[in-house]
PDB file of C-alpha atoms in Angstrom:
ATOM      1  CA  LEU A   1       7.661 -42.376  25.500  1.00 87.00           C
ATOM      2  CA  ILE A   2       4.386 -44.139  26.470  1.00 89.00           C
ATOM      3  CA  PHE A   3       2.055 -42.150  28.716  1.00 90.00           C
ATOM      4  CA  LYS A   4       1.203 -44.567  31.571  1.00 85.00           C
ATOM      5  CA  ILE A   5      -1.929 -44.131  33.674  1.00 83.00           C
ATOM      6  CA  LEU A   6      -1.045 -44.915  37.276  1.00 78.00           C
ATOM      7  CA  LYS A   7      -3.632 -45.902  39.863  1.00 72.00           C
ATOM      8  CA  ARG A   8      -3.673 -43.529  42.793  1.00 67.00           C
ATOM      9  CA  GLY A   9      -1.887 -44.935  45.817  1.00 62.00           C
ATOM     10  CA  GLU A  10      -0.742 -48.539  45.316  1.00 61.00           C
ATOM     11  CA  HIS A  11       1.087 -48.080  41.962  1.00 60.00           C
ATOM     12  CA  GLU A  12       2.414 -44.525  42.356  1.00 61.00           C
ATOM     13  CA  ALA A  13       5.565 -45.692  44.083  1.00 63.00           C
ATOM     14  CA  THR A  14       6.398 -48.574  41.734  1.00 66.00           C
ATOM     15  CA  GLY A  15       5.392 -46.918  38.438  1.00 64.00           C
ATOM     16  CA  GLN A  16       3.435 -49.965  37.372  1.00 73.00           C
ATOM     17  CA  ALA A  17       0.404 -49.255  35.242  1.00 78.00           C
ATOM     18  CA  ASP A  18      -2.617 -51.182  34.025  1.00 80.00           C
ATOM     19  CA  LEU A  19      -3.530 -48.599  31.306  1.00 86.00           C
ATOM     20  CA  ALA A  20      -1.665 -46.330  28.904  1.00 90.00           C
ATOM     21  CA  LEU A  21      -2.481 -43.831  26.164  1.00 94.00           C
ATOM     22  CA  ARG A  22      -2.219 -45.231  22.645  1.00 94.00           C
ATOM     23  CA  TYR A  23       1.345 -44.873  21.359  1.00 93.00           C
ATOM     24  CA  ASP A  24       0.715 -45.758  17.691  1.00 94.00           C
ATOM     25  CA  LEU A  25      -1.890 -47.413  15.467  1.00 96.00           C
ATOM     26  CA  THR A  26       0.283 -50.355  14.266  1.00 95.00           C
ATOM     27  CA  VAL A  27       0.363 -52.467  17.480  1.00 93.00           C
ATOM     28  CA  PRO A  28      -3.428 -52.185  17.970  1.00 95.00           C
ATOM     29  CA  LEU A  29      -3.852 -53.242  14.330  1.00 96.00           C
ATOM     30  CA  ALA A  30      -1.648 -56.272  14.910  1.00 95.00           C
ATOM     31  CA  ARG A  31      -3.769 -57.271  17.898  1.00 94.00           C
ATOM     32  CA  VAL A  32      -6.983 -56.985  15.891  1.00 94.00           C
ATOM     33  CA  VAL A  33      -5.557 -59.073  13.012  1.00 95.00           C
ATOM     34  CA  ALA A  34      -4.291 -61.701  15.459  1.00 94.00           C
ATOM     35  CA  GLU A  35      -7.720 -62.074  17.037  1.00 94.00           C
ATOM     36  CA  HIS A  36      -9.820 -61.949  13.869  1.00 94.00           C
ATOM     37  CA  ARG A  37      -7.455 -63.434  11.305  1.00 92.00           C
ATOM     38  CA  ALA A  38      -9.880 -66.231  10.339  1.00 91.00           C
ATOM     39  CA  LYS A  39     -12.593 -63.680   9.441  1.00 95.00           C
ATOM     40  CA  LEU A  40     -10.385 -61.341   7.430  1.00 94.00           C
ATOM     41  CA  PRO A  41      -9.451 -61.633   3.736  1.00 95.00           C
ATOM     42  CA  ARG A  42      -6.077 -63.205   2.935  1.00 93.00           C
ATOM     43  CA  LEU A  43      -4.816 -59.832   1.826  1.00 95.00           C
ATOM     44  CA  PHE A  44      -6.188 -57.336   4.339  1.00 96.00           C
ATOM     45  CA  ARG A  45      -5.690 -53.644   3.716  1.00 96.00           C
ATOM     46  CA  ARG A  46      -6.926 -50.709   5.773  1.00 95.00           C
ATOM     47  CA  TYR A  47      -6.364 -47.037   6.414  1.00 96.00           C
ATOM     48  CA  GLN A  48      -6.973 -45.389   9.780  1.00 96.00           C
ATOM     49  CA  ILE A  49      -6.769 -41.814  11.111  1.00 97.00           C
ATOM     50  CA  GLN A  50      -6.797 -41.477  14.884  1.00 96.00           C
ATOM     51  CA  PRO A  51      -4.969 -39.575  17.681  1.00 96.00           C
ATOM     52  CA  VAL A  52      -1.940 -41.018  19.474  1.00 96.00           C
ATOM     53  CA  TRP A  53       0.110 -39.752  22.401  1.00 96.00           C
ATOM     54  CA  ARG A  54       3.855 -39.546  23.087  1.00 93.00           C
ATOM     55  CA  ALA A  55       5.582 -38.394  26.288  1.00 91.00           C
ATOM     56  CA  ASP A  56       7.948 -36.342  24.179  1.00 87.00           C
ATOM     57  CA  ARG A  57       9.380 -32.847  24.396  1.00 88.00           C
ATOM     58  CA  PRO A  58       7.234 -30.550  22.216  1.00 87.00           C
ATOM     59  CA  ALA A  59       9.000 -28.743  19.403  1.00 82.00           C
ATOM     60  CA  ARG A  60       8.353 -27.506  15.885  1.00 79.00           C
ATOM     61  CA  GLY A  61       6.166 -30.168  14.329  1.00 76.00           C
ATOM     62  CA  ARG A  62       6.459 -32.390  17.415  1.00 82.00           C
ATOM     63  CA  PHE A  63       3.524 -32.758  19.757  1.00 89.00           C
ATOM     64  CA  ARG A  64       2.439 -34.895  22.686  1.00 93.00           C
ATOM     65  CA  GLU A  65      -0.955 -35.506  21.152  1.00 95.00           C
ATOM     66  CA  PHE A  66      -1.248 -35.779  17.355  1.00 94.00           C
ATOM     67  CA  TYR A  67      -3.024 -37.609  14.589  1.00 96.00           C
ATOM     68  CA  GLN A  68      -1.467 -40.406  12.645  1.00 96.00           C
ATOM     69  CA  CYS A  69      -2.804 -41.298   9.121  1.00 96.00           C
ATOM     70  CA  ASP A  70      -1.918 -44.958   8.590  1.00 97.00           C
ATOM     71  CA  VAL A  71      -2.223 -47.252   5.601  1.00 97.00           C
ATOM     72  CA  ASP A  72      -1.264 -50.931   6.023  1.00 97.00           C
ATOM     73  CA  ALA A  73      -1.314 -54.157   4.032  1.00 97.00           C
ATOM     74  CA  LEU A  74      -1.166 -57.599   5.689  1.00 97.00           C
ATOM     75  CA  GLY A  75      -0.938 -61.018   4.160  1.00 95.00           C
ATOM     76  CA  SER A  76       1.716 -60.622   1.465  1.00 96.00           C
ATOM     77  CA  ALA A  77       5.519 -60.582   1.522  1.00 96.00           C
ATOM     78  CA  SER A  78       5.759 -59.235  -2.029  1.00 96.00           C
ATOM     79  CA  PRO A  79       7.807 -56.076  -2.586  1.00 96.00           C
ATOM     80  CA  ALA A  80       4.810 -54.821  -4.575  1.00 96.00           C
ATOM     81  CA  VAL A  81       3.222 -54.003  -1.185  1.00 96.00           C
ATOM     82  CA  GLU A  82       6.024 -51.539  -0.337  1.00 97.00           C
ATOM     83  CA  ALA A  83       5.926 -50.078  -3.849  1.00 96.00           C
ATOM     84  CA  GLU A  84       2.138 -49.519  -3.628  1.00 96.00           C
ATOM     85  CA  LEU A  85       2.486 -47.833  -0.210  1.00 96.00           C
ATOM     86  CA  CYS A  86       5.160 -45.488  -1.587  1.00 96.00           C
ATOM     87  CA  ALA A  87       2.938 -44.674  -4.538  1.00 96.00           C
ATOM     88  CA  ALA A  88      -0.014 -43.890  -2.221  1.00 96.00           C
ATOM     89  CA  VAL A  89       2.085 -41.616  -0.022  1.00 96.00           C
ATOM     90  CA  SER A  90       3.510 -39.822  -3.081  1.00 96.00           C
ATOM     91  CA  ASP A  91      -0.044 -39.270  -4.359  1.00 96.00           C
ATOM     92  CA  VAL A  92      -1.060 -37.710  -1.021  1.00 96.00           C
ATOM     93  CA  LEU A  93       1.898 -35.348  -0.754  1.00 96.00           C
ATOM     94  CA  THR A  94       1.684 -34.341  -4.435  1.00 95.00           C
ATOM     95  CA  ALA A  95      -2.042 -33.519  -4.032  1.00 94.00           C
ATOM     96  CA  LEU A  96      -1.214 -31.367  -0.988  1.00 94.00           C
ATOM     97  CA  GLY A  97       1.315 -29.326  -3.074  1.00 93.00           C
ATOM     98  CA  PHE A  98       4.619 -30.836  -1.811  1.00 93.00           C
ATOM     99  CA  GLN A  99       7.462 -30.853  -4.350  1.00 90.00           C
ATOM    100  CA  GLY A 100      10.961 -32.239  -4.079  1.00 89.00           C
ATOM    101  CA  PHE A 101      10.203 -34.598  -1.213  1.00 93.00           C
ATOM    102  CA  GLN A 102      12.127 -37.823  -0.884  1.00 94.00           C
ATOM    103  CA  ILE A 103      11.121 -41.263   0.360  1.00 96.00           C
ATOM    104  CA  ARG A 104      14.296 -42.537   2.041  1.00 94.00           C
ATOM    105  CA  ARG A 105      14.584 -46.326   1.950  1.00 95.00           C
ATOM    106  CA  ASN A 106      16.651 -48.870   3.826  1.00 95.00           C
ATOM    107  CA  HIS A 107      16.396 -52.410   5.159  1.00 96.00           C
ATOM    108  CA  ARG A 108      16.814 -53.588   8.761  1.00 93.00           C
ATOM    109  CA  GLU A 109      18.816 -56.652   7.594  1.00 93.00           C
ATOM    110  CA  LEU A 110      21.147 -54.365   5.686  1.00 94.00           C
ATOM    111  CA  LEU A 111      21.655 -52.294   8.813  1.00 92.00           C
ATOM    112  CA  ARG A 112      22.572 -55.408  10.859  1.00 91.00           C
ATOM    113  CA  ALA A 113      25.005 -56.533   8.161  1.00 93.00           C
ATOM    114  CA  VAL A 114      26.599 -53.052   8.136  1.00 93.00           C
ATOM    115  CA  LEU A 115      26.979 -53.079  11.883  1.00 92.00           C
ATOM    116  CA  ASP A 116      28.583 -56.502  11.733  1.00 92.00           C
ATOM    117  CA  ALA A 117      30.950 -55.488   8.918  1.00 92.00           C
ATOM    118  CA  ALA A 118      31.921 -52.298  10.791  1.00 92.00           C
ATOM    119  CA  GLY A 119      32.883 -54.325  13.855  1.00 92.00           C
ATOM    120  CA  VAL A 120      30.015 -53.416  16.191  1.00 92.00           C
ATOM    121  CA  PRO A 121      29.346 -56.422  18.525  1.00 92.00           C
ATOM    122  CA  GLY A 122      25.878 -57.956  18.240  1.00 89.00           C
ATOM    123  CA  ALA A 123      25.101 -57.058  21.857  1.00 91.00           C
ATOM    124  CA  LEU A 124      25.509 -53.339  20.938  1.00 91.00           C
ATOM    125  CA  HIS A 125      23.455 -53.355  17.759  1.00 90.00           C
ATOM    126  CA  GLY A 126      20.417 -51.898  19.448  1.00 86.00           C
ATOM    127  CA  GLU A 127      22.454 -49.168  21.128  1.00 87.00           C
ATOM    128  CA  ALA A 128      24.218 -48.367  17.850  1.00 88.00           C
ATOM    129  CA  LEU A 129      20.943 -48.101  15.909  1.00 85.00           C
ATOM    130  CA  ILE A 130      19.578 -45.586  18.439  1.00 84.00           C
ATOM    131  CA  ALA A 131      22.590 -43.351  17.761  1.00 87.00           C
ATOM    132  CA  VAL A 132      22.565 -43.887  13.991  1.00 84.00           C
ATOM    133  CA  ASP A 133      18.913 -42.935  13.842  1.00 80.00           C
ATOM    134  CA  LYS A 134      19.912 -39.395  14.893  1.00 83.00           C
ATOM    135  CA  LEU A 135      22.406 -38.871  12.077  1.00 81.00           C
ATOM    136  CA  ASP A 136      20.207 -36.336  10.222  1.00 75.00           C
ATOM    137  CA  LYS A 137      19.566 -34.466  13.498  1.00 78.00           C
ATOM    138  CA  ILE A 138      22.930 -34.235  15.247  1.00 85.00           C
ATOM    139  CA  GLY A 139      25.348 -34.973  12.390  1.00 85.00           C
ATOM    140  CA  PRO A 140      28.333 -37.296  12.161  1.00 86.00           C
ATOM    141  CA  ALA A 141      30.208 -35.693  15.070  1.00 89.00           C
ATOM    142  CA  GLY A 142      27.197 -36.015  17.360  1.00 90.00           C
ATOM    143  CA  VAL A 143      26.572 -39.637  16.363  1.00 89.00           C
ATOM    144  CA  THR A 144      30.259 -40.501  16.845  1.00 90.00           C
ATOM    145  CA  ALA A 145      30.159 -39.086  20.355  1.00 92.00           C
ATOM    146  CA  GLU A 146      26.909 -40.919  21.189  1.00 91.00           C
ATOM    147  CA  LEU A 147      28.294 -44.214  19.808  1.00 91.00           C
ATOM    148  CA  ALA A 148      31.301 -43.832  22.107  1.00 91.00           C
ATOM    149  CA  SER A 149      29.027 -43.168  25.083  1.00 92.00           C
ATOM    150  CA  ARG A 150      27.105 -46.390  24.242  1.00 91.00           C
ATOM    151  CA  GLY A 151      30.259 -48.546  24.202  1.00 91.00           C
ATOM    152  CA  VAL A 152      31.072 -48.647  20.485  1.00 91.00           C
ATOM    153  CA  THR A 153      34.822 -48.414  19.805  1.00 92.00           C
ATOM    154  CA  ALA A 154      36.240 -45.422  17.929  1.00 90.00           C
ATOM    155  CA  GLU A 155      37.402 -47.665  15.069  1.00 91.00           C
ATOM    156  CA  ALA A 156      33.949 -49.252  14.602  1.00 91.00           C
ATOM    157  CA  ALA A 157      32.265 -45.837  14.869  1.00 90.00           C
ATOM    158  CA  SER A 158      34.584 -44.385  12.222  1.00 90.00           C
ATOM    159  CA  ARG A 159      33.874 -47.221   9.800  1.00 90.00           C
ATOM    160  CA  LEU A 160      30.184 -46.934  10.467  1.00 89.00           C
ATOM    161  CA  ILE A 161      29.988 -43.179   9.894  1.00 88.00           C
ATOM    162  CA  GLY A 162      32.269 -43.496   6.862  1.00 87.00           C
ATOM    163  CA  VAL A 163      29.930 -45.918   5.064  1.00 88.00           C
ATOM    164  CA  PHE A 164      26.890 -43.747   5.840  1.00 82.00           C
ATOM    165  CA  GLU A 165      28.374 -40.496   4.495  1.00 73.00           C
ATOM    166  CA  THR A 166      27.190 -40.501   0.905  1.00 66.00           C
ATOM    167  CA  SER A 167      27.430 -38.127  -1.996  1.00 67.00           C
ATOM    168  CA  ASP A 168      24.828 -37.615  -4.729  1.00 77.00           C
ATOM    169  CA  GLU A 169      25.356 -41.158  -6.036  1.00 88.00           C
ATOM    170  CA  SER A 170      22.536 -43.093  -7.747  1.00 93.00           C
ATOM    171  CA  ASN A 171      20.453 -45.708  -5.939  1.00 94.00           C
ATOM    172  CA  ASP A 172      22.156 -48.452  -7.975  1.00 93.00           C
ATOM    173  CA  ALA A 173      25.590 -47.154  -6.969  1.00 93.00           C
ATOM    174  CA  THR A 174      24.564 -47.030  -3.292  1.00 93.00           C
ATOM    175  CA  LEU A 175      23.300 -50.622  -3.379  1.00 94.00           C
ATOM    176  CA  ALA A 176      26.467 -51.804  -5.115  1.00 92.00           C
ATOM    177  CA  ARG A 177      28.649 -49.994  -2.556  1.00 92.00           C
ATOM    178  CA  MET A 178      26.654 -51.442   0.379  1.00 93.00           C
ATOM    179  CA  ALA A 179      26.850 -54.948  -1.091  1.00 92.00           C
ATOM    180  CA  ALA A 180      30.606 -54.645  -1.297  1.00 91.00           C
ATOM    181  CA  PHE A 181      30.854 -53.297   2.286  1.00 91.00           C
ATOM    182  CA  VAL A 182      28.773 -56.085   3.873  1.00 91.00           C
ATOM    183  CA  ALA A 183      30.252 -58.904   1.766  1.00 88.00           C
ATOM    184  CA  PRO A 184      32.687 -60.040   4.519  1.00 81.00           C
ATOM    185  CA  ALA A 185      29.794 -60.273   6.949  1.00 77.00           C
ATOM    186  CA  VAL A 186      27.350 -62.078   4.649  1.00 78.00           C
ATOM    187  CA  GLU A 187      27.937 -65.649   3.535  1.00 70.00           C
ATOM    188  CA  GLY A 188      26.401 -67.419   0.576  1.00 61.00           C
ATOM    189  CA  ALA A 189      24.393 -65.407  -1.937  1.00 57.00           C
ATOM    190  CA  ARG A 190      26.180 -63.344  -4.515  1.00 73.00           C
ATOM    191  CA  GLU A 191      23.747 -60.543  -3.801  1.00 83.00           C
ATOM    192  CA  PRO A 192      22.196 -60.595  -0.299  1.00 91.00           C
ATOM    193  CA  ALA A 193      18.396 -60.991  -0.185  1.00 92.00           C
ATOM    194  CA  PHE A 194      17.967 -57.579   1.471  1.00 94.00           C
ATOM    195  CA  ILE A 195      19.831 -55.800  -1.372  1.00 95.00           C
ATOM    196  CA  ALA A 196      17.721 -57.685  -3.925  1.00 95.00           C
ATOM    197  CA  ASN A 197      14.543 -56.670  -2.037  1.00 96.00           C
ATOM    198  CA  LEU A 198      15.463 -52.965  -2.115  1.00 97.00           C
ATOM    199  CA  ARG A 199      16.329 -53.247  -5.780  1.00 96.00           C
ATOM    200  CA  ALA A 200      12.967 -54.921  -6.510  1.00 96.00           C
ATOM    201  CA  ILE A 201      11.071 -52.165  -4.698  1.00 96.00           C
ATOM    202  CA  LEU A 202      12.845 -49.474  -6.718  1.00 96.00           C
ATOM    203  CA  GLN A 203      12.037 -51.242 -10.020  1.00 96.00           C
ATOM    204  CA  LEU A 204       8.399 -51.756  -9.100  1.00 96.00           C
ATOM    205  CA  CYS A 205       8.011 -48.059  -8.298  1.00 95.00           C
ATOM    206  CA  GLU A 206       8.943 -47.110 -11.812  1.00 94.00           C
ATOM    207  CA  GLY A 207       5.889 -45.808 -13.642  1.00 92.00           C
ATOM    208  CA  THR A 208       4.089 -45.007 -10.332  1.00 95.00           C
ATOM    209  CA  PRO A 209       3.736 -41.626  -8.564  1.00 94.00           C
ATOM    210  CA  ALA A 210       6.769 -42.615  -6.427  1.00 95.00           C
ATOM    211  CA  GLN A 211       9.114 -42.751  -9.426  1.00 93.00           C
ATOM    212  CA  GLY A 212      11.993 -40.321  -8.904  1.00 91.00           C
ATOM    213  CA  CYS A 213      11.107 -39.798  -5.235  1.00 94.00           C
ATOM    214  CA  LEU A 214      12.946 -42.797  -3.783  1.00 95.00           C
ATOM    215  CA  ARG A 215      16.454 -42.641  -2.357  1.00 94.00           C
ATOM    216  CA  VAL A 216      18.345 -45.512  -0.816  1.00 94.00           C
ATOM    217  CA  ASP A 217      19.790 -44.180   2.454  1.00 92.00           C
ATOM    218  CA  PRO A 218      21.933 -46.731   4.376  1.00 91.00           C
ATOM    219  CA  SER A 219      21.829 -44.555   7.513  1.00 87.00           C
ATOM    220  CA  LEU A 220      18.046 -44.674   7.900  1.00 90.00           C
ATOM    221  CA  ALA A 221      17.332 -46.694  11.054  1.00 86.00           C
ATOM    222  CA  ARG A 222      13.774 -45.980  12.285  1.00 82.00           C
ATOM    223  CA  GLY A 223      13.573 -46.341  16.036  1.00 71.00           C
ATOM    224  CA  LEU A 224      10.837 -48.933  16.484  1.00 72.00           C
ATOM    225  CA  SER A 225      12.202 -52.421  17.075  1.00 81.00           C
ATOM    226  CA  TYR A 226       9.340 -54.342  15.429  1.00 88.00           C
ATOM    227  CA  TYR A 227      10.518 -53.558  11.859  1.00 92.00           C
ATOM    228  CA  THR A 228      11.870 -56.684  10.142  1.00 93.00           C
ATOM    229  CA  GLY A 229      12.566 -55.678   6.539  1.00 95.00           C
ATOM    230  CA  ALA A 230      12.408 -52.655   4.290  1.00 96.00           C
ATOM    231  CA  ILE A 231      11.934 -49.352   6.126  1.00 96.00           C
ATOM    232  CA  MET A 232      11.003 -45.936   4.752  1.00 95.00           C
ATOM    233  CA  GLU A 233      10.728 -42.296   5.806  1.00 94.00           C
ATOM    234  CA  ILE A 234       9.650 -39.063   4.134  1.00 95.00           C
ATOM    235  CA  ALA A 235      12.157 -36.235   4.020  1.00 90.00           C
ATOM    236  CA  VAL A 236      11.563 -32.643   2.940  1.00 90.00           C
ATOM    237  CA  ALA A 237      14.090 -29.858   2.695  1.00 83.00           C
ATOM    238  CA  ASP A 238      14.715 -27.695   5.757  1.00 78.00           C
ATOM    239  CA  LEU A 239      12.790 -29.986   8.129  1.00 78.00           C
ATOM    240  CA  PRO A 240      14.655 -32.002  10.753  1.00 73.00           C
ATOM    241  CA  GLY A 241      12.933 -35.345  11.155  1.00 76.00           C
ATOM    242  CA  SER A 242      10.296 -36.488   8.748  1.00 88.00           C
ATOM    243  CA  LEU A 243       6.651 -36.123   7.695  1.00 93.00           C
ATOM    244  CA  GLY A 244       6.078 -39.820   8.196  1.00 94.00           C
ATOM    245  CA  GLY A 245       7.519 -43.261   7.806  1.00 95.00           C
ATOM    246  CA  GLY A 246       6.973 -46.967   8.154  1.00 95.00           C
ATOM    247  CA  GLY A 247       8.200 -50.348   7.035  1.00 96.00           C
ATOM    248  CA  ARG A 248       7.695 -54.077   7.047  1.00 97.00           C
ATOM    249  CA  TYR A 249       6.835 -55.708  10.396  1.00 95.00           C
ATOM    250  CA  ASP A 250       6.347 -59.381   9.570  1.00 95.00           C
ATOM    251  CA  GLY A 251       6.795 -60.571  13.142  1.00 92.00           C
ATOM    252  CA  LEU A 252       4.446 -58.212  14.998  1.00 94.00           C
ATOM    253  CA  VAL A 253       1.140 -60.085  14.516  1.00 94.00           C
ATOM    254  CA  GLY A 254       2.901 -63.285  15.610  1.00 92.00           C
ATOM    255  CA  MET A 255       3.603 -61.777  18.954  1.00 91.00           C
ATOM    256  CA  PHE A 256      -0.128 -62.005  19.646  1.00 91.00           C
ATOM    257  CA  SER A 257      -1.169 -65.019  17.607  1.00 86.00           C
ATOM    258  CA  GLY A 258       1.897 -67.290  17.476  1.00 82.00           C
ATOM    259  CA  GLY A 259       1.728 -67.427  13.630  1.00 81.00           C
ATOM    260  CA  GLN A 260       3.765 -65.081  11.402  1.00 86.00           C
ATOM    261  CA  VAL A 261       1.704 -62.798   9.114  1.00 94.00           C
ATOM    262  CA  PRO A 262       3.521 -60.655   6.528  1.00 96.00           C
ATOM    263  CA  ALA A 263       2.719 -57.010   7.136  1.00 97.00           C
ATOM    264  CA  CYS A 264       3.816 -53.548   6.001  1.00 97.00           C
ATOM    265  CA  GLY A 265       2.540 -50.053   6.691  1.00 97.00           C
ATOM    266  CA  PHE A 266       3.168 -46.338   6.306  1.00 96.00           C
ATOM    267  CA  SER A 267       2.145 -43.538   8.681  1.00 96.00           C
ATOM    268  CA  LEU A 268       1.816 -39.792   7.956  1.00 96.00           C
ATOM    269  CA  GLY A 269       1.937 -37.260  10.750  1.00 93.00           C
ATOM    270  CA  LEU A 270      -1.034 -34.954  10.174  1.00 94.00           C
ATOM    271  CA  GLU A 271      -0.012 -32.039  12.404  1.00 92.00           C
ATOM    272  CA  ARG A 272       3.526 -31.950  11.127  1.00 91.00           C
ATOM    273  CA  ILE A 273       2.225 -31.854   7.557  1.00 94.00           C
ATOM    274  CA  LEU A 274      -0.152 -28.999   8.483  1.00 93.00           C
ATOM    275  CA  VAL A 275       2.752 -27.039  10.077  1.00 90.00           C
ATOM    276  CA  VAL A 276       4.892 -27.330   6.958  1.00 91.00           C
ATOM    277  CA  MET A 277       1.964 -26.488   4.652  1.00 92.00           C
ATOM    278  CA  GLY A 278       1.275 -23.373   6.674  1.00 91.00           C
ATOM    279  CA  GLU A 279       4.938 -22.268   6.639  1.00 89.00           C
ATOM    280  CA  ARG A 280       5.208 -22.834   2.896  1.00 90.00           C
ATOM    281  CA  GLY A 281       1.869 -21.327   1.907  1.00 91.00           C
ATOM    282  CA  LEU A 282       0.554 -24.609   0.478  1.00 92.00           C
ATOM    283  CA  PHE A 283      -3.058 -24.080   1.563  1.00 88.00           C
ATOM    284  CA  PRO A 284      -5.373 -22.927  -1.270  1.00 81.00           C
ATOM    285  CA  PRO A 285      -6.204 -19.221  -0.955  1.00 75.00           C
ATOM    286  CA  SER A 286      -9.912 -19.993  -0.761  1.00 66.00           C
ATOM    287  CA  LEU A 287      -9.386 -22.001   2.432  1.00 59.00           C
ATOM    288  CA  ALA A 288      -7.292 -19.273   3.957  1.00 58.00           C
ATOM    289  CA  THR A 289      -9.589 -16.285   3.225  1.00 67.00           C
ATOM    290  CA  ALA A 290     -13.122 -17.405   2.569  1.00 70.00           C
ATOM    291  CA  PRO A 291     -14.983 -19.129   5.394  1.00 80.00           C
ATOM    292  CA  ALA A 292     -18.055 -19.609   3.162  1.00 87.00           C
ATOM    293  CA  ASP A 293     -19.284 -19.255  -0.434  1.00 90.00           C
ATOM    294  CA  VAL A 294     -22.455 -17.414   0.559  1.00 93.00           C
ATOM    295  CA  MET A 295     -23.532 -15.385   3.584  1.00 92.00           C
ATOM    296  CA  VAL A 296     -27.252 -15.056   4.188  1.00 94.00           C
ATOM    297  CA  SER A 297     -28.119 -11.965   6.226  1.00 92.00           C
ATOM    298  CA  VAL A 298     -31.482 -10.661   7.613  1.00 90.00           C
ATOM    299  CA  PHE A 299     -32.696  -7.242   8.445  1.00 91.00           C
ATOM    300  CA  ARG A 300     -35.789  -8.214  10.438  1.00 90.00           C
ATOM    301  CA  ALA A 301     -36.047 -10.860  13.148  1.00 89.00           C
ATOM    302  CA  GLU A 302     -39.179 -12.347  11.562  1.00 90.00           C
ATOM    303  CA  ASP A 303     -37.141 -13.179   8.415  1.00 90.00           C
ATOM    304  CA  LEU A 304     -34.765 -15.551  10.231  1.00 92.00           C
ATOM    305  CA  GLY A 305     -36.927 -18.557   9.342  1.00 93.00           C
ATOM    306  CA  HIS A 306     -36.713 -17.695   5.658  1.00 94.00           C
ATOM    307  CA  ALA A 307     -32.948 -17.285   5.931  1.00 93.00           C
ATOM    308  CA  MET A 308     -32.592 -20.751   7.517  1.00 94.00           C
ATOM    309  CA  ARG A 309     -34.672 -22.370   4.777  1.00 95.00           C
ATOM    310  CA  LEU A 310     -32.636 -20.598   2.032  1.00 96.00           C
ATOM    311  CA  ALA A 311     -29.395 -21.689   3.660  1.00 94.00           C
ATOM    312  CA  GLY A 312     -30.627 -25.300   3.576  1.00 95.00           C
ATOM    313  CA  VAL A 313     -31.425 -25.112  -0.131  1.00 96.00           C
ATOM    314  CA  LEU A 314     -28.015 -23.608  -0.911  1.00 96.00           C
ATOM    315  CA  ARG A 315     -26.182 -26.240   1.168  1.00 95.00           C
ATOM    316  CA  LYS A 316     -27.976 -29.038  -0.654  1.00 96.00           C
ATOM    317  CA  GLY A 317     -26.590 -27.493  -3.816  1.00 95.00           C
ATOM    318  CA  GLY A 318     -23.040 -27.934  -2.519  1.00 93.00           C
ATOM    319  CA  LEU A 319     -22.312 -24.353  -1.316  1.00 94.00           C
ATOM    320  CA  ARG A 320     -20.769 -23.445   2.010  1.00 92.00           C
ATOM    321  CA  VAL A 321     -23.255 -21.144   3.682  1.00 94.00           C
ATOM    322  CA  LEU A 322     -22.970 -18.840   6.671  1.00 93.00           C
ATOM    323  CA  VAL A 323     -26.211 -17.519   8.181  1.00 92.00           C
ATOM    324  CA  TYR A 324     -25.584 -14.241  10.006  1.00 91.00           C
ATOM    325  CA  PRO A 325     -27.848 -14.640  13.067  1.00 90.00           C
ATOM    326  CA  ASP A 326     -28.166 -11.021  14.220  1.00 90.00           C
ATOM    327  CA  VAL A 327     -30.312  -8.279  12.764  1.00 85.00           C
ATOM    328  CA  ASP A 328     -27.986  -5.413  13.757  1.00 75.00           C
TER     329      ASP A 328
END
């Protein structure tokens, strides 16, 4: 889905490109950290709001050019990082008027263990995850058909879909069920590290704005391959897809620097949030109906200078001012 910029003539036939439009904000961040790591604090945190581009098919809340609002923390492997990101995202959505949203959580290592336990060969893990990532969009039947088209046997697909079909069980019950399912594929620890990590994040979110918003969802896959640990995605009712998502990407900086740097981030899709806010009437009435607090009008052309000076005084006082420029 990367927009490639082809040079006229020599590269048009081969499709090779020297330039491309920015796909996301995470990979550029990893490159910056890799280059300037020695000058940055040990725990480096930043937020960034910039446009990105995807060669995707436009739909409701899906655009080819849109703004991502990212918050990332690099330098710590503690689950407190994920908990703080979830709290920050919950703060934002609550301030915007969203209610009943969920932050779905999973772990890439848990997904791999589930695929192994279901009987999906390691060579097909990537293909299977692409299909599983569409479960909330095309449903179990659609995912089963796509798994078959990607070479996964009917028996493995059935086991996979079966473990992902959950009722309204608690997060603790889901973690216990997943631990039991993957036990044959995981050797050693009584509780796998990835289960313990998800449990720790849930516990650390207690008492934060994210409390009550988190749901462990074993089917959450997230399409980007650079995720290495916990992954997350925001779900709201009656909206296919999500308002944003993210996860831990401990190996991404190392692709550019050769040294592993723990990293985790969350991204909100601005335009999709605006679409949902408009549909649900979440914008304050003052923003929808009043372009300004004060309108300064004039009845003689020679009074325009006075009007401009008055508008300046009012604006310094914190008012939104509209100067009507015409006399008639």
